[in-house]
Tab-separated table of N, CA, C and O and ligand atoms in Angstrom:
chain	number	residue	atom	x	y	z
A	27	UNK	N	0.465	33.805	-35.484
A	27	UNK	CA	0.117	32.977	-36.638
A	27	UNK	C	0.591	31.548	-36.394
A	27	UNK	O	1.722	31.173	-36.084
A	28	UNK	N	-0.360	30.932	-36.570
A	28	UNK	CA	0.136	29.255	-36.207
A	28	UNK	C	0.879	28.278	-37.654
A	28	UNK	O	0.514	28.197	-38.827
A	29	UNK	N	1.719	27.823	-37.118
A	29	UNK	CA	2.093	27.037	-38.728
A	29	UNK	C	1.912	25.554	-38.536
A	29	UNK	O	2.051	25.172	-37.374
A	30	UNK	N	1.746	25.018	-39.068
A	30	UNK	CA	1.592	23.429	-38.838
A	30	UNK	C	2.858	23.037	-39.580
A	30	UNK	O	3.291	23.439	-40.660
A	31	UNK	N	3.441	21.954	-38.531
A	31	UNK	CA	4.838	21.241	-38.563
A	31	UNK	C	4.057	19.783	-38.877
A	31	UNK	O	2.925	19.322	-38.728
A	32	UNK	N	5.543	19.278	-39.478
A	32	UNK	CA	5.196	18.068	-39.802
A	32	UNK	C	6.932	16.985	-39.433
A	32	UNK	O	8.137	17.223	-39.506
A	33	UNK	N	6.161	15.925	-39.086
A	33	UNK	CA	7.556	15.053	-38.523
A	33	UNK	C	7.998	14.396	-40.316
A	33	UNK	O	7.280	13.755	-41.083
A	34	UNK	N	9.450	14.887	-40.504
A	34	UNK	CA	9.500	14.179	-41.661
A	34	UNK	C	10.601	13.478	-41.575
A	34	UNK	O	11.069	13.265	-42.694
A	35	UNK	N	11.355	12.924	-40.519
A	35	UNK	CA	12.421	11.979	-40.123
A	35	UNK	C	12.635	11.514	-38.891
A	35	UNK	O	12.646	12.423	-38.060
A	36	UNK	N	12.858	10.159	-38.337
A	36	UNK	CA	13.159	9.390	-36.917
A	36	UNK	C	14.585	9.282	-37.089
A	36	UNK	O	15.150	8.542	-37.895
A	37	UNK	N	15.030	9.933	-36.418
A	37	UNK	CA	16.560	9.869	-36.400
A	37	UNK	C	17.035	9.054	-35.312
A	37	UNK	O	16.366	9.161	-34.284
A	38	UNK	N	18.182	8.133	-35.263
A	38	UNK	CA	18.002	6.119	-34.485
A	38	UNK	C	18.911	7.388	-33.292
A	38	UNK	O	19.500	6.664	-32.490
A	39	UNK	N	19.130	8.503	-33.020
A	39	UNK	CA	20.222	9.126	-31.791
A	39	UNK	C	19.777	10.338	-32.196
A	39	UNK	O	19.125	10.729	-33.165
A	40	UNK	N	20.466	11.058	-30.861
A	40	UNK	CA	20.492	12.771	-30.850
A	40	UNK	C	21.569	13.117	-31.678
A	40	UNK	O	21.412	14.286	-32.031
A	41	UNK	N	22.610	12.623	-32.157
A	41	UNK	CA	23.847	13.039	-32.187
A	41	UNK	C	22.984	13.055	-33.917
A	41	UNK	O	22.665	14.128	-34.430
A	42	UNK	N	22.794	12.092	-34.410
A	42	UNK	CA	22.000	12.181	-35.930
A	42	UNK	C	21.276	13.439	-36.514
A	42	UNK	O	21.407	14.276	-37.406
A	43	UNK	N	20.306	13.032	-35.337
A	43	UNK	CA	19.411	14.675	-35.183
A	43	UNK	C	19.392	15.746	-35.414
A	43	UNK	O	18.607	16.441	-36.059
A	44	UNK	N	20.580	16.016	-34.708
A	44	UNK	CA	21.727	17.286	-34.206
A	44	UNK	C	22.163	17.424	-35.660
A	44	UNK	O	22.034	18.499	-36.245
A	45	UNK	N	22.759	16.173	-36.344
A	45	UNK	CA	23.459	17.030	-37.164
A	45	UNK	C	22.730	16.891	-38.524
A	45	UNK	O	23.111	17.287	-39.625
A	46	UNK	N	21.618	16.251	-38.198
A	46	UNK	CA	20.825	16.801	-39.514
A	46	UNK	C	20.029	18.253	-39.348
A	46	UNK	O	19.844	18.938	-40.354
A	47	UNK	N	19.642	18.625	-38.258
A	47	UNK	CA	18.943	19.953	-37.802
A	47	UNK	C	20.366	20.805	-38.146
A	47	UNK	O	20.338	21.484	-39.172
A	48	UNK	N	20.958	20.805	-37.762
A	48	UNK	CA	22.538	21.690	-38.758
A	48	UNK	C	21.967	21.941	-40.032
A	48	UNK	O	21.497	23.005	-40.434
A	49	UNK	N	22.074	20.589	-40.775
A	49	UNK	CA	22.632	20.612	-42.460
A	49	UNK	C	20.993	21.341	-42.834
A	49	UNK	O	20.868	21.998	-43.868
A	50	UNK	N	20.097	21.186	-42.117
A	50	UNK	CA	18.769	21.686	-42.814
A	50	UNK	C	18.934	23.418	-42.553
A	50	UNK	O	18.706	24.249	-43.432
A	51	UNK	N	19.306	23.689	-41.385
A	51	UNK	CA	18.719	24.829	-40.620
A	51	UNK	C	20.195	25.860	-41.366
A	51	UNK	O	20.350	27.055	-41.116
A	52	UNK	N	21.129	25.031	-42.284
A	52	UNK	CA	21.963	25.986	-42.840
A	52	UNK	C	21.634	26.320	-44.599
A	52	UNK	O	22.258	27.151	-45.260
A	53	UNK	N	20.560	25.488	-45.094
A	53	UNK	CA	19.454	25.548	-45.729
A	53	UNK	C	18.382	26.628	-45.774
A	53	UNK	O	17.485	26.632	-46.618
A	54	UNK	N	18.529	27.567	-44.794
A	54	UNK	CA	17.620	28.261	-44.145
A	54	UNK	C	15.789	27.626	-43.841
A	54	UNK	O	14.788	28.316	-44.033
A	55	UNK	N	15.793	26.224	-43.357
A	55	UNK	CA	14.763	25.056	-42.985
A	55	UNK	C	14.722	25.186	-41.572
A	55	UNK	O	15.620	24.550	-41.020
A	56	UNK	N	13.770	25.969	-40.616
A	56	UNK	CA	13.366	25.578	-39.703
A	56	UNK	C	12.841	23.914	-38.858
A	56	UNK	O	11.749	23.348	-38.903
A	57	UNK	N	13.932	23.572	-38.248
A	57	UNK	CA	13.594	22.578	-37.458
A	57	UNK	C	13.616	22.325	-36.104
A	57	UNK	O	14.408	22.878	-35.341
A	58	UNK	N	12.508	21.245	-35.649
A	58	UNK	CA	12.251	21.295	-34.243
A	58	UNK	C	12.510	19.520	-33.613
A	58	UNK	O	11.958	18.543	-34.120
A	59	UNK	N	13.141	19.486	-32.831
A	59	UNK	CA	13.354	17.937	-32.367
A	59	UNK	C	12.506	17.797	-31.269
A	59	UNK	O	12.359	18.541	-30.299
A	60	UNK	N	11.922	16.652	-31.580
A	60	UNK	CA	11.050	15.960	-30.499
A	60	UNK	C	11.782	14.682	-29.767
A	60	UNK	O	12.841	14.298	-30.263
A	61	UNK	N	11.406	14.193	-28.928
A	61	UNK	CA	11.853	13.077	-28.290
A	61	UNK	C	12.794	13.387	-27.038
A	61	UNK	O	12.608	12.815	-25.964
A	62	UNK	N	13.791	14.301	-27.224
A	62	UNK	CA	15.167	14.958	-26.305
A	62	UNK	C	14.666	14.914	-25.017
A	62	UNK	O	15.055	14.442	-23.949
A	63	UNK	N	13.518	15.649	-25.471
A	63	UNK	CA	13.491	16.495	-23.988
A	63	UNK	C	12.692	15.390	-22.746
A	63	UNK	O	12.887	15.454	-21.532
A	64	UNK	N	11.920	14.565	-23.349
A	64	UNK	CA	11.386	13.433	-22.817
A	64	UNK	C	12.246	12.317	-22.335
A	64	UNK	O	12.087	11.869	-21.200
A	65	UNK	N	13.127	11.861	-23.126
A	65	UNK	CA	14.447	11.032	-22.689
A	65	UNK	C	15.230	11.589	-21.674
A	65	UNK	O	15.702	10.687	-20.980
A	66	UNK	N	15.593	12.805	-21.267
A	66	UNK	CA	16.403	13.610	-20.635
A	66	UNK	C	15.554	13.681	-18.936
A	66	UNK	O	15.910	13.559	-17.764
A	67	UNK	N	13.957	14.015	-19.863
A	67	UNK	CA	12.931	14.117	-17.705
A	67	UNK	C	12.531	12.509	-17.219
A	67	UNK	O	11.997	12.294	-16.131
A	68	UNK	N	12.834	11.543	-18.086
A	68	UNK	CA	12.964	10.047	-17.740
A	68	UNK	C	14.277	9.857	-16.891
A	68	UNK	O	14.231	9.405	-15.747
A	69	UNK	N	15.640	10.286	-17.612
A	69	UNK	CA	16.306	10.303	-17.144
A	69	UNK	C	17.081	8.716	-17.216
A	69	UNK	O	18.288	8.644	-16.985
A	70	UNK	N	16.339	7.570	-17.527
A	70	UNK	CA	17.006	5.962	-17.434
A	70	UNK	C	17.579	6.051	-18.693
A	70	UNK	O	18.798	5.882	-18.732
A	71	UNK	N	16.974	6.286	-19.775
A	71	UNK	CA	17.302	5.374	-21.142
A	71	UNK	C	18.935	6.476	-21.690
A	71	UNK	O	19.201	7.642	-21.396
A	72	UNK	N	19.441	5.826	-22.246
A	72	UNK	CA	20.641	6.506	-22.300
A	72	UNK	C	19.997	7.499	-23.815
A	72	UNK	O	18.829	7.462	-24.200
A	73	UNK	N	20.871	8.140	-24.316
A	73	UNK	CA	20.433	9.179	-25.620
A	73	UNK	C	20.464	8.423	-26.644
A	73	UNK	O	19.549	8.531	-27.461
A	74	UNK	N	21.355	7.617	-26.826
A	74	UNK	CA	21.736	6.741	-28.146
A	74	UNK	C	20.804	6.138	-28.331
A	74	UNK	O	20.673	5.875	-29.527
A	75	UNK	N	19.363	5.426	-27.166
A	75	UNK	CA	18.413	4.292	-27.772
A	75	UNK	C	17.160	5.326	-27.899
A	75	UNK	O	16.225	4.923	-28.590
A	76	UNK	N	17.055	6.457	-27.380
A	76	UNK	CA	15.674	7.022	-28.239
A	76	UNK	C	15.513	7.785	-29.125
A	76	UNK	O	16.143	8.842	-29.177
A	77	UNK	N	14.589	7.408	-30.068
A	77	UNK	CA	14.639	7.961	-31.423
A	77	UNK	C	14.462	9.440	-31.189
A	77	UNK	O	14.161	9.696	-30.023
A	78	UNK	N	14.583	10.612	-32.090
A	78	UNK	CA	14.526	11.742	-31.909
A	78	UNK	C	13.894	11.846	-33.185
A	78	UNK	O	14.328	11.271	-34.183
A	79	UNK	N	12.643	12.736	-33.169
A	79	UNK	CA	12.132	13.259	-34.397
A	79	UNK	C	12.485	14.679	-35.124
A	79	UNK	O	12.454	15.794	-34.604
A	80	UNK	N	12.771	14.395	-36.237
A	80	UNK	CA	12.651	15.700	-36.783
A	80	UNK	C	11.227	16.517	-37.560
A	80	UNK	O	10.292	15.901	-38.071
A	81	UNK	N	11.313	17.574	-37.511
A	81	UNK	CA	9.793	18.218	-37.470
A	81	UNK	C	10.346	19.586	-38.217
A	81	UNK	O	11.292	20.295	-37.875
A	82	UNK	N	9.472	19.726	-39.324
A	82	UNK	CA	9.795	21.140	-39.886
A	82	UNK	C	8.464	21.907	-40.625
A	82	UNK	O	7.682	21.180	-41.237
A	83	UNK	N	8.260	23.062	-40.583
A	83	UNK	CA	7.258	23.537	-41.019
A	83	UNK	C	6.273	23.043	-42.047
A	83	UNK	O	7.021	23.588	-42.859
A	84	UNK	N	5.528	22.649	-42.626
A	84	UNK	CA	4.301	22.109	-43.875
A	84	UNK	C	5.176	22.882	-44.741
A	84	UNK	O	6.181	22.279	-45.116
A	85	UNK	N	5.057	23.843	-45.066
A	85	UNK	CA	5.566	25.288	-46.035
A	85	UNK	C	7.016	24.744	-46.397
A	85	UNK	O	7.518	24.751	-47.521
A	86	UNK	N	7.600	24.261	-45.201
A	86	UNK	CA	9.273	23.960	-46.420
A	86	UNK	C	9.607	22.148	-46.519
A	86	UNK	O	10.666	21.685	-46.942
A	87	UNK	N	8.163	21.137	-45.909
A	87	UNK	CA	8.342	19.988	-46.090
A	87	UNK	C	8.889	19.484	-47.035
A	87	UNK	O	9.484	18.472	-46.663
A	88	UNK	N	9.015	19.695	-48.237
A	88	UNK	CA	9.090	19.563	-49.682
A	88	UNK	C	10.535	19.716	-49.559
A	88	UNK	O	11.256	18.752	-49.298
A	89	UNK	N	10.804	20.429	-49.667
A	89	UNK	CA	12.837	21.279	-49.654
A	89	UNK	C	13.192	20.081	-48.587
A	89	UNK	O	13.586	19.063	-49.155
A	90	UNK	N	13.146	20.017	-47.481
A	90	UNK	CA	13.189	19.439	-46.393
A	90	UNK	C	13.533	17.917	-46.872
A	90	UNK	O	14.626	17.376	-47.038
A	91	UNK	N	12.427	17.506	-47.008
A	91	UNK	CA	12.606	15.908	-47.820
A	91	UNK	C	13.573	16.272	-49.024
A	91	UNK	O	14.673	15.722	-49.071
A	92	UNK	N	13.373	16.754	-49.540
A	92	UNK	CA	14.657	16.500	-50.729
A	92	UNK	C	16.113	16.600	-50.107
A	92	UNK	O	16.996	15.752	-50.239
A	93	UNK	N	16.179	17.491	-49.582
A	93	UNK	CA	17.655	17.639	-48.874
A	93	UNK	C	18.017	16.372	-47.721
A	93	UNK	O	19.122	16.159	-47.221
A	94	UNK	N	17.171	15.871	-47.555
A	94	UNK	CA	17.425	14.511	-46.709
A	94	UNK	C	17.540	13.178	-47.552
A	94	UNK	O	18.062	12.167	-47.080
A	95	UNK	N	17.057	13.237	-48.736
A	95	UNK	CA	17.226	12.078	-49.555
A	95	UNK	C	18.897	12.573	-49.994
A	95	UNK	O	19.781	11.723	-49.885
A	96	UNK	N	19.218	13.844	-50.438
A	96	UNK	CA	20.556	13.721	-50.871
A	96	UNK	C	21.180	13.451	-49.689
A	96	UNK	O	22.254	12.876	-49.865
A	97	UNK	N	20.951	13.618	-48.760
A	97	UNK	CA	21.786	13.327	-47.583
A	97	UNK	C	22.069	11.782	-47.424
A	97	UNK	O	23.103	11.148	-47.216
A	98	UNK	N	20.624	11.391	-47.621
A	98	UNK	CA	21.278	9.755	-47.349
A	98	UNK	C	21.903	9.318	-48.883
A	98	UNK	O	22.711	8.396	-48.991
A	99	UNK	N	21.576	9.850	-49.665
A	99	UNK	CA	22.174	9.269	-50.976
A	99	UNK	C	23.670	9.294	-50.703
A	99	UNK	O	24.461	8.463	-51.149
A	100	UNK	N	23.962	10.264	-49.974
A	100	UNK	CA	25.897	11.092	-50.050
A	100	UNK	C	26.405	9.561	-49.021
A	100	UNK	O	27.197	8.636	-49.203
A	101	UNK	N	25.353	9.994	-47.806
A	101	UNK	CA	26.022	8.580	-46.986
A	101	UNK	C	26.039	7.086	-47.752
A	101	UNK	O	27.120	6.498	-47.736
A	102	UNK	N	25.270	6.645	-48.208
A	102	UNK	CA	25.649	5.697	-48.532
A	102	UNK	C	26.706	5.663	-49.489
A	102	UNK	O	27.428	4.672	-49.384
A	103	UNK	N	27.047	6.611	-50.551
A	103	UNK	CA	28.134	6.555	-51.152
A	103	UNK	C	29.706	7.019	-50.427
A	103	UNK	O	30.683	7.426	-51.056
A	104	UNK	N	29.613	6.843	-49.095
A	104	UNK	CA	30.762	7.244	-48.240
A	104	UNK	C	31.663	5.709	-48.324
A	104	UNK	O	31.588	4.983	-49.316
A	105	UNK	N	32.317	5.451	-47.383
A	105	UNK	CA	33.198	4.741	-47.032
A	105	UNK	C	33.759	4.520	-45.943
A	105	UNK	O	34.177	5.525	-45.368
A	106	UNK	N	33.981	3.154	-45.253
A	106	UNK	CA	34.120	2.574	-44.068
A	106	UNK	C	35.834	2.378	-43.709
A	106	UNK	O	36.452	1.410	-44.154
A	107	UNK	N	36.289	3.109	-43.112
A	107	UNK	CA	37.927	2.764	-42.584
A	107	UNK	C	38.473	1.518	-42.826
A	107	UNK	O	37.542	0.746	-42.598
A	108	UNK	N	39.552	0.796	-43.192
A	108	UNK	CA	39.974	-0.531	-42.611
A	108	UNK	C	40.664	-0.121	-41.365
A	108	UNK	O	40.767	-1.073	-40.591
A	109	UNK	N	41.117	0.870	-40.964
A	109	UNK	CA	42.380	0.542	-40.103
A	109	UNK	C	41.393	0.861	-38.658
A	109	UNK	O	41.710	0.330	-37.594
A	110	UNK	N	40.006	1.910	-38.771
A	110	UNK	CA	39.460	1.915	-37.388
A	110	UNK	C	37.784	1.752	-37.371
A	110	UNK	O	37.086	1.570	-36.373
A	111	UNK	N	37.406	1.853	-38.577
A	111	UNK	CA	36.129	1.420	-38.880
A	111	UNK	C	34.963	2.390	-38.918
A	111	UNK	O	33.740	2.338	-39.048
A	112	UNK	N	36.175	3.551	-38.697
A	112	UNK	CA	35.075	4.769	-38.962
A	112	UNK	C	34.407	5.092	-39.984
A	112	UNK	O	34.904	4.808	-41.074
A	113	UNK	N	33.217	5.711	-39.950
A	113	UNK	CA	32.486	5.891	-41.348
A	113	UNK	C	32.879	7.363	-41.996
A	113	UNK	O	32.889	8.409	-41.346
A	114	UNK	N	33.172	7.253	-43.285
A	114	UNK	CA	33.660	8.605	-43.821
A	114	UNK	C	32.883	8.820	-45.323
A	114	UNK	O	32.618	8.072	-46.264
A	115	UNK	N	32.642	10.430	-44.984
A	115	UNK	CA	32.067	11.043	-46.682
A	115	UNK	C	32.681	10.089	-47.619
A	115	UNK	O	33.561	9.252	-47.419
A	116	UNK	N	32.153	10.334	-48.480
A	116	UNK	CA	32.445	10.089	-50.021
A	116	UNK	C	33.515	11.426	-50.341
A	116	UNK	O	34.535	11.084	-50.938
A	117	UNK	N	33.431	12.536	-50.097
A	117	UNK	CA	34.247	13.251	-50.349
A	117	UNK	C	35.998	13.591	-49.674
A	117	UNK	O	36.794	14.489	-49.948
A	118	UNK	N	36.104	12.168	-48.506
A	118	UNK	CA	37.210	12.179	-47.867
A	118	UNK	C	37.838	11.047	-48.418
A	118	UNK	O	37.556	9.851	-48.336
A	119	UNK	N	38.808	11.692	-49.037
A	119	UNK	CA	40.140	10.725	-49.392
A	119	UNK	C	40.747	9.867	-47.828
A	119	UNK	O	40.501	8.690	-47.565
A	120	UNK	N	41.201	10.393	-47.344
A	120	UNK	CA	41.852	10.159	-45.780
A	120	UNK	C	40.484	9.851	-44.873
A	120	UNK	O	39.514	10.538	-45.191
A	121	UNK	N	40.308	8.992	-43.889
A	121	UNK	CA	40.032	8.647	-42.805
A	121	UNK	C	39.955	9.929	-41.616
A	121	UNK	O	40.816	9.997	-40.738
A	122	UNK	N	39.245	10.552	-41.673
A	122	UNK	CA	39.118	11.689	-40.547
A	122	UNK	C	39.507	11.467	-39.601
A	122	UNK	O	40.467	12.159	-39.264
A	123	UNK	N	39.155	10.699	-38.895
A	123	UNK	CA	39.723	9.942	-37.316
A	123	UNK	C	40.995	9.472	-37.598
A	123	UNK	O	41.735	10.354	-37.162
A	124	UNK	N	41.887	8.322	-38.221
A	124	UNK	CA	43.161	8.096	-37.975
A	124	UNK	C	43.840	8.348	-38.925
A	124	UNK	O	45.049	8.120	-38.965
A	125	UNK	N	42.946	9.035	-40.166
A	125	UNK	CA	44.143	9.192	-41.216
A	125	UNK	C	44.075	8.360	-42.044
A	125	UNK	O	43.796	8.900	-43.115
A	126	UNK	N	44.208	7.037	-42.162
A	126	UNK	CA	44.165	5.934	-43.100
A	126	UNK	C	44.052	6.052	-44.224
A	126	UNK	O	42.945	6.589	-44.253
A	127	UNK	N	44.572	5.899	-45.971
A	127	UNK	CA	43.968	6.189	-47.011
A	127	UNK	C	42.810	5.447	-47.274
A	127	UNK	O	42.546	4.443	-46.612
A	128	UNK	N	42.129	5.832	-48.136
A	128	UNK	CA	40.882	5.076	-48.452
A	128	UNK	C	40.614	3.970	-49.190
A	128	UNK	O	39.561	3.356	-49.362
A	129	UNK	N	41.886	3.777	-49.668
A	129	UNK	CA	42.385	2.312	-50.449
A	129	UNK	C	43.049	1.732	-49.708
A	129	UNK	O	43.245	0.556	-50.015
A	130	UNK	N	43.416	2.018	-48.981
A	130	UNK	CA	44.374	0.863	-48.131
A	130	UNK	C	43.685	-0.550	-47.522
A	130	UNK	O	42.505	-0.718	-47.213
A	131	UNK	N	44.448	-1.210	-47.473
A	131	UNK	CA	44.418	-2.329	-47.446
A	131	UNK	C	44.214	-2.324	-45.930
A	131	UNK	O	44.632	-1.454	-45.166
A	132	UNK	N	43.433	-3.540	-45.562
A	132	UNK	CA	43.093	-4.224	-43.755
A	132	UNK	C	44.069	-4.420	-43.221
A	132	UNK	O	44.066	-4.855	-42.069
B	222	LIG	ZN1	40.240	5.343	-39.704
């Protein structure tokens, strides 16, 4: 039985990709990345500059897009380190990487 997929995100890295194909596929959202495997039989361009697509069935497009708008909604309500500039949830008090509180001062 054939299903028709549909690309419903350009993710700017693999590492993005990766961990949005996680947060969907624990959703129970079948997804498929495009781009990887083409960057990898080139072999020049490093992973970080080609976009990677995400692709998920017609049938759960809908679920799919919604769970990616809360996703970026959550990121943008995250927060940027002073002490190393890492980017952190909205739901982390502390700085994952060095610890830092989230009020602290530069
Ligand atoms: Zn930090």
């Amino acid at each position: 039985m054939s299903q028709t997929w549909c690309k419903i995100y350009d993710a700017g890295n693999a590492l993005e990709a990766h961990s949005l194909k996680g947060m969907l596929e624990a959703q129970q959202i079948e997804v498929q990345l495009s781009g990887e495997g083409l960057a990898a039989a080139a072999g020049e361009l490093p992973a970080n500059v080609v976009e990677v697509g995400l692709w998920v069935k017609a049938s759960q497009q809908a679920s799919a897009q919604r769970l990616l708008e809360q996703y970026e909604r959550a990121d943008q309500a995250g927060w940027v380190c002073s002490g190393c500039g890492e980017h952190n949830g909205s739901q982390f008090e502390l700085c994952w990487r060095c610890g830092q509180d989230r009020l602290a001062e530069p």
